Tab-separated table of C-alpha atoms in Angstrom:
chain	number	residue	atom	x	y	z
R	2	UNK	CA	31.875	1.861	19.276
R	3	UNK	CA	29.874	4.210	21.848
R	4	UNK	CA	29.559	4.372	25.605
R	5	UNK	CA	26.695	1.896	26.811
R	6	UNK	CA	25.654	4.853	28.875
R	7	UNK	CA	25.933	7.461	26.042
R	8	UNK	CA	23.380	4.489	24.228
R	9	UNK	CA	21.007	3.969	26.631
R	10	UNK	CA	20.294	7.896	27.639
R	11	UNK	CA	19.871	8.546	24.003
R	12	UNK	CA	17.340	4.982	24.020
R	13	UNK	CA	15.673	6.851	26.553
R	14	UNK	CA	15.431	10.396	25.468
R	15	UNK	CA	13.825	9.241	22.009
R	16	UNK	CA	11.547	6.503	23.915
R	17	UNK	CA	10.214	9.342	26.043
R	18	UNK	CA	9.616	11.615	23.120
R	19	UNK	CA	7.338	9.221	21.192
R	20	UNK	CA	5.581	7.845	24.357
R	21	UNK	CA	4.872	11.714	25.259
R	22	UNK	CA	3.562	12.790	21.830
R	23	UNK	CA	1.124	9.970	21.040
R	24	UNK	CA	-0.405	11.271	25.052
R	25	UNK	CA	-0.027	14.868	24.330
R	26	UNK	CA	-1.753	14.298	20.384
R	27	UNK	CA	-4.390	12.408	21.838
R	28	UNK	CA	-3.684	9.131	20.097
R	29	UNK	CA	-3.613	6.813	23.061
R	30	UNK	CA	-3.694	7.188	26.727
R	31	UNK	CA	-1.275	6.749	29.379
R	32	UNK	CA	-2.050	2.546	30.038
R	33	UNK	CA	-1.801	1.951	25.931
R	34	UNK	CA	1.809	3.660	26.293
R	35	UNK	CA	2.663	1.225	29.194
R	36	UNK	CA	1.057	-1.671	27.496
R	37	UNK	CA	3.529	-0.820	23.919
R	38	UNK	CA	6.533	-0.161	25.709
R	39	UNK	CA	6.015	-3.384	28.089
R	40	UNK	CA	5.246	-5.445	24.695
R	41	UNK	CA	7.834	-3.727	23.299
R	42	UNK	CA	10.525	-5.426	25.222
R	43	UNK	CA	8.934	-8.506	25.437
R	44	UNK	CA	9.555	-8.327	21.687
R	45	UNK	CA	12.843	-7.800	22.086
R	46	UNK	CA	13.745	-10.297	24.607
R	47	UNK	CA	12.199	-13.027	22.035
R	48	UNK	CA	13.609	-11.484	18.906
R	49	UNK	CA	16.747	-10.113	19.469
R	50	UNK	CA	18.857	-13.107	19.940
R	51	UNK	CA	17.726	-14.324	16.915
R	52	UNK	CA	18.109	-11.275	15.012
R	53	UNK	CA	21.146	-12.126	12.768
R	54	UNK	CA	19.503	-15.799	11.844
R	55	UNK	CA	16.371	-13.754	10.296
R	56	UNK	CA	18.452	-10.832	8.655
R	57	UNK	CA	20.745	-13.421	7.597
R	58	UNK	CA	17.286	-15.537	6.325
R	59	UNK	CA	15.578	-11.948	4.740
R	60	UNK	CA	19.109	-11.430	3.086
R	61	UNK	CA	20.294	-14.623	1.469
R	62	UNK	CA	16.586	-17.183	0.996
R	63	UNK	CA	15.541	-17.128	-2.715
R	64	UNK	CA	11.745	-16.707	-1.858
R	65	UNK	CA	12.610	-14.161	1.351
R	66	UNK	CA	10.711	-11.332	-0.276
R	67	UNK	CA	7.706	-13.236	-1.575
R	68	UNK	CA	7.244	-14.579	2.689
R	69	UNK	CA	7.920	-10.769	3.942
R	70	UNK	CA	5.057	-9.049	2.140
R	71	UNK	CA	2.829	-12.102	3.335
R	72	UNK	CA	3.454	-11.812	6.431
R	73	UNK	CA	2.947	-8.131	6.567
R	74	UNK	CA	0.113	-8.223	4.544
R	75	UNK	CA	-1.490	-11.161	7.154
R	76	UNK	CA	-0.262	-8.529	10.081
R	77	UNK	CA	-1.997	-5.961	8.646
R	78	UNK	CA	-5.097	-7.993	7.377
R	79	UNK	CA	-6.038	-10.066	10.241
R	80	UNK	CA	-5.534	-6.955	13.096
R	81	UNK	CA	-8.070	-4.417	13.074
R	82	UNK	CA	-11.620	-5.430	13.146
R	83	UNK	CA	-12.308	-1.476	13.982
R	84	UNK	CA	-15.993	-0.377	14.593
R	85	UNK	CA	-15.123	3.000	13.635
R	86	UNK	CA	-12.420	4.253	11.269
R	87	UNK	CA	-9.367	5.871	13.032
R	88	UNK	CA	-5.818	6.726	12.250
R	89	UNK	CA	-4.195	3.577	13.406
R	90	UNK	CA	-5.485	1.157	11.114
R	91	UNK	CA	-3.280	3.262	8.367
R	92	UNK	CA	-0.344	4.370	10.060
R	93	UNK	CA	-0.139	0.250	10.766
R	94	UNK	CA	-0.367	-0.513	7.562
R	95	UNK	CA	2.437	2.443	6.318
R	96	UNK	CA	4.856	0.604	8.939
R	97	UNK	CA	4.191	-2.688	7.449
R	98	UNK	CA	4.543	-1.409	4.251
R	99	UNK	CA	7.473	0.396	4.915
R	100	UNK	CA	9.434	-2.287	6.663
R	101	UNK	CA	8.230	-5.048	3.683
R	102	UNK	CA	9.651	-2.579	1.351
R	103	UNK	CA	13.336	-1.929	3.021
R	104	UNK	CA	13.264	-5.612	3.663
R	105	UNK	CA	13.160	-6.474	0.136
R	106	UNK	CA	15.067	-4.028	-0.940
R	107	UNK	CA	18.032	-4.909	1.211
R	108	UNK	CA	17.519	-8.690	-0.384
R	109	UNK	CA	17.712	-7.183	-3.933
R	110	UNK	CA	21.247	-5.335	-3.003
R	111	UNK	CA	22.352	-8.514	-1.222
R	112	UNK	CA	21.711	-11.121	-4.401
R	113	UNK	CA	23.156	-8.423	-6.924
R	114	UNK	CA	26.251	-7.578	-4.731
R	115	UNK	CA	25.401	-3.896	-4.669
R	116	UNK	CA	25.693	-3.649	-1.128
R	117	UNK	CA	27.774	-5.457	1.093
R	118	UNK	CA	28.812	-5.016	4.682
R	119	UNK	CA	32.023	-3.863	5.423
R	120	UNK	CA	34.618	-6.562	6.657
R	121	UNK	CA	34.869	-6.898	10.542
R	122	UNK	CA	38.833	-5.889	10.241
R	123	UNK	CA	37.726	-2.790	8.778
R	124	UNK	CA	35.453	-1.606	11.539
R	125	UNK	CA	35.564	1.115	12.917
R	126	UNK	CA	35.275	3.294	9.980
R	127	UNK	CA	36.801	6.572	10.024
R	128	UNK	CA	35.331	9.269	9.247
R	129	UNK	CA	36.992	11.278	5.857
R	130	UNK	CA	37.568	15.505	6.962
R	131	UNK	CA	34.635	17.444	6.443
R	132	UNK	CA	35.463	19.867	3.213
R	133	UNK	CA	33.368	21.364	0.766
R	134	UNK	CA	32.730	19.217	-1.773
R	135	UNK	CA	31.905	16.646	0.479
R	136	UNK	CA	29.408	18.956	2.232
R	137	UNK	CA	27.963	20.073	-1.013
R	138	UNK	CA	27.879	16.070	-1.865
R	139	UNK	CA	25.797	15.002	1.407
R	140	UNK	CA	23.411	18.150	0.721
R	141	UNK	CA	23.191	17.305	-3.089
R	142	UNK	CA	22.443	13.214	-2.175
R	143	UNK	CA	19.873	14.879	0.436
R	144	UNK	CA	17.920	16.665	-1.611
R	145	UNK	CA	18.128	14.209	-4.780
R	146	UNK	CA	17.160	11.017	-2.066
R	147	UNK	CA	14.088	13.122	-0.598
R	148	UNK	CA	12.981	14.517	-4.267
R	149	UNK	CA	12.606	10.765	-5.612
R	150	UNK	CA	11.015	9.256	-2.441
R	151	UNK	CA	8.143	11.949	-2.870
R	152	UNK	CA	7.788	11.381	-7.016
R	153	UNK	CA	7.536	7.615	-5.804
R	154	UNK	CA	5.161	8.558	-3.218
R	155	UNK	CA	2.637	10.822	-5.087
R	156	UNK	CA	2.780	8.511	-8.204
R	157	UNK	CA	1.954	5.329	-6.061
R	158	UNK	CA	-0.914	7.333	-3.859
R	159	UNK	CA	-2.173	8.892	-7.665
R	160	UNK	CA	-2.125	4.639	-8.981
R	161	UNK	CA	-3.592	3.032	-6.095
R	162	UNK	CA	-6.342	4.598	-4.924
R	163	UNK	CA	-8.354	5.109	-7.969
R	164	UNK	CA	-6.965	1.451	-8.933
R	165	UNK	CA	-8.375	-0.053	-5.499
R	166	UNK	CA	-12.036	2.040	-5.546
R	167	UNK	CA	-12.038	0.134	-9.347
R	168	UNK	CA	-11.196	-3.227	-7.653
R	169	UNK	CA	-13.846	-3.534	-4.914
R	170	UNK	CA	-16.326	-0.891	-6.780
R	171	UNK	CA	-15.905	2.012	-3.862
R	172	UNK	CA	-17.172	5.318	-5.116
R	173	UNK	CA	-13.382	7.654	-5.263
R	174	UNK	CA	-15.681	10.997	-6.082
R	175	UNK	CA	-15.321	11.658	-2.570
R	176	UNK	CA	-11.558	10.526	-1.782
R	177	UNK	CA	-11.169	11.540	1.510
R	178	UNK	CA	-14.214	9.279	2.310
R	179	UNK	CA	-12.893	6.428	-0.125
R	180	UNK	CA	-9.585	6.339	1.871
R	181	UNK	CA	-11.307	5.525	4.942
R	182	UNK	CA	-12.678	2.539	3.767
R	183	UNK	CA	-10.222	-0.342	4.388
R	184	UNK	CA	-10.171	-1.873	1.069
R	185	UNK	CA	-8.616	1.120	-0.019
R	186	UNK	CA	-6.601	2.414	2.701
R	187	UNK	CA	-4.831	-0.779	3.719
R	188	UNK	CA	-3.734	-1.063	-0.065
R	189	UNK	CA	-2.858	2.182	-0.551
R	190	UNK	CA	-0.568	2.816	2.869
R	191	UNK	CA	1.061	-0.256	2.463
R	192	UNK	CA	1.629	-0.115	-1.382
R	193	UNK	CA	3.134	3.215	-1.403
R	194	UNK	CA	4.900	2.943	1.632
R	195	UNK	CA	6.570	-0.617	0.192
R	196	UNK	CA	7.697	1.260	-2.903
R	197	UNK	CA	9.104	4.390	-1.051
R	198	UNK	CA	11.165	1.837	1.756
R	199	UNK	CA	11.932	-0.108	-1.285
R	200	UNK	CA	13.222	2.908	-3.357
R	201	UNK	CA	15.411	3.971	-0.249
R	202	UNK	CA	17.399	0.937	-0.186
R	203	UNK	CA	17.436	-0.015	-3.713
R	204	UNK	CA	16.502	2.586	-6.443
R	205	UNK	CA	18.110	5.891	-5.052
R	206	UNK	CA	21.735	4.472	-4.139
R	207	UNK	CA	21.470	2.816	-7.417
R	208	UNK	CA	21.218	6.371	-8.793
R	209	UNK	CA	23.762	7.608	-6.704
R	210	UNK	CA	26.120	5.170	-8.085
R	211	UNK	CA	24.959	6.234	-11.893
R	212	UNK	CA	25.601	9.646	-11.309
R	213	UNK	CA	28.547	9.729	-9.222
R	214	UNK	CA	27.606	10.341	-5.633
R	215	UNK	CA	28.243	6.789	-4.124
């Protein structure tokens, strides 16, 4: 539906934003960001022809979601052997989680027939005229979409924490410490991050279609 050009400036404009940021904030140096975007498409040289057999296989496979969160959970488990604690070890784990969670989510919509993908004769879609009340709509399902995925957020960080310091006996007095333990923070990232990928998929366009704003 786009230029190829028009797609592969923007491709590059956001790949050169998020190389230049993880230099600039200190998080990795120059070779790691040639190293991730080299592995990066190696990844998707392997993947991507494949790419509709495993959506297709996430989608439709009775026990899809029960294989996704084990294989993120392995990712995430069997990665980092870190001497010292550092940032990565949890923002892995929040992508994992996050991706686990929109993955299952999407398989929950697929089996109950809440979401389906538009025929091919229908594409492209058209876009309706921009009025009002379908501004006010968008802002309303904005601020109603972001307002749940932060309830689910703070309620899953206020469960799992203390409930993983309980599990493997960590002291949670001081949490900032507790959190950097990986017993707790791989549990914790991933856990609440699953829920809130899982509640965008699932939970908040089910409420949107309760109250009205499908």
């Amino acid at each position: 539906q786009y230029p190829l050009m028009f797609g592969l400036i923007l491709a590059f404009c956001w790949c050169s934003l998020v190389c230049c940021s993880r230099i600039y904030m200190g998080m990795h140096s120059i070779l790691d960001v040639i190293a991730g975007f080299l592995y990066a498409i190696l990844i998707l040289v392997v993947f991507h022809p494949v790419v509709d057999l495993i959506d297709n296989f996430n989608l439709t496979y009775k026990y899809a979601p029960l294989i996704i969160i084990s294989l993120h959970l392995a990712l995430g488990i069997f990665s980092f052997t870190l001497d010292t604690w550092s940032t990565s070890r949890g923002d892995t784990a929040q992508i994992l989680g996050c991706g686990a969670g929109v993955a299952c989510g999407s398989h929950v919509n697929y089996i109950m027939g809440l979401k389906l993908d538009p025929p091919p004769d229908t594409l492209p879609l058209s876009l309706s005229s921009l009025t009002v009340t379908v501004f006010g709509k968008a802002i309303l399902r904005l601020l109603i979409g972001v307002i749940v995925l932060l309830l689910t957020k703070v309620a899953m960080k206020k469960a799992t924490i203390p409930l993983a310091c309980k599990i493997f006996r960590i002291p949670h007095e001081d949490v900032r410490k507790a959190r950097q333990r990986m017993e707790v923070e791989f549990p914790y990232r991933y856990i609440t991050y699953g829920m809130v990928g899982f509640s965008l998929m699932f939970i908040v366009p089910c409420l949107f279609h309760f109250i009205g704003l499908s």
